[in-house]
Amino acid sequence: MQKITTVSLSEMKQQQKKISMLTCYDYATSLIMNEACIDVLLVGDSLGMVVLGYENTLPVTMDEMLHHTKAVKRGNSRALLVADMPYLSYQVKKKDALKNAGRFLKEGGAEAVKIEGGREMAKIIKAMLDADIPVMGHIGLMPQAVHKMGGYKVQGREEKQAQALLEDAKILEDAGVFSLILESIPQELARKITRSLSIPTIGIGAGRYCDGQVLVVNDMLGLYKKIHPKFVKKYADLSSIMKKAFTDFKEEVTQEKFPDEEHSYK
Ligand code: KIV
């Protein structure tokens, strides 16, 4: 088994091998993703919406993120494990950002952290690297900035904004991120950014030209129905499968068909 590291991702870009990444929030799913050889597991702060039922990602806390990072770590053996820094855990004071990022590695067992933001994050990224914490960047649609952006909208459609994203990507690369998430931007812009960087880009709603792709696991399994962006491909409809299992169980209990002899002790 080849353990995937931040260095492996850079080698994959050089060798033109596409990177697969999924969000993951628990031990059981982590084991299955490892069996499927998914390259990167991200304990995303999307946890707040798809697992904890919050309206957006803003209320997610460090304790919640750490709790789930530890669970994913227990099931992970091969993938690179990245933890997402929640809102206000890195934006206010450098000292707090370093301490919080460090907790993900020290207590959570993560191997890197991810932060949202463009050029304004360059200083904090450099400080994290000085503390030996690898950082993944995230630009384009940034869910933690949902109120500033006025909703979950495609970014970089206008020339000025596209240029700013291109510049941000370069600044983040220079600051030292090992990889960059591009969320909800036109695919031609993602292609331009991907070509201009030597670090790998990982797209979500950014088209086919990125060096890798990421999806939110609950979206691709058909388990989260509140928001349905165009870029989400449903690889399974687990919601229907689970509903049928629960309904069948209820019916068998009600009709006294379960438990039968096979599922009872003598
Ligand atoms: O939290 C998350 O799930 C993410 C992905 C959208 C990349 O940041």
Short mmCIF file of C-alpha atoms and ligand atoms in Angstrom, two decimals, residues 21 23 25 42-47 57 65 84 114 116 138 141 143 181 183 202 204 214-217 231, ligand 1:
data_model
loop_
_atom_site.label_atom_id
_atom_site.label_comp_id
_atom_site.label_asym_id
_atom_site.label_seq_id
_atom_site.Cartn_x
_atom_site.Cartn_y
_atom_site.Cartn_z
CA MET A 21 -10.82 13.41 -3.04
CA THR A 23 -15.26 14.56 2.20
CA TYR A 25 -16.86 12.50 8.55
CA LEU A 42 -11.27 15.86 3.70
CA VAL A 43 -13.05 16.30 6.99
CA GLY A 44 -14.87 19.28 5.53
CA ASP A 45 -16.74 21.86 7.55
CA SER A 46 -19.65 20.85 5.28
CA LEU A 47 -20.02 18.47 8.25
CA THR A 57 -21.01 26.05 7.73
CA MET A 65 -14.31 19.21 13.67
CA ASP A 84 -10.95 21.87 7.29
CA LYS A 114 -7.44 23.50 4.60
CA GLU A 116 -10.59 29.33 2.65
CA HIS A 138 -9.54 27.12 -1.19
CA LEU A 141 -16.94 29.99 -3.96
CA PRO A 143 -18.93 28.73 1.79
CA ILE A 181 -9.35 23.80 -4.09
CA GLU A 183 -14.91 25.80 -6.09
CA ILE A 202 -8.67 20.11 -7.03
CA ILE A 204 -15.54 21.11 -7.13
CA VAL A 214 -13.63 16.54 -4.87
CA LEU A 215 -17.27 16.03 -3.92
CA VAL A 216 -19.17 16.15 -0.65
CA VAL A 217 -19.83 12.49 0.15
CA PHE A 231 -21.97 20.04 -10.49
O1 KIV B 1 -16.25 21.55 3.57
C1 KIV B 1 -16.22 21.04 2.45
O2 KIV B 1 -16.89 20.04 2.17
C2 KIV B 1 -15.36 21.63 1.45
C3 KIV B 1 -15.44 21.07 0.08
C4 KIV B 1 -16.56 21.75 -0.62
C5 KIV B 1 -14.17 21.20 -0.67
O3 KIV B 1 -14.66 22.56 1.71
#
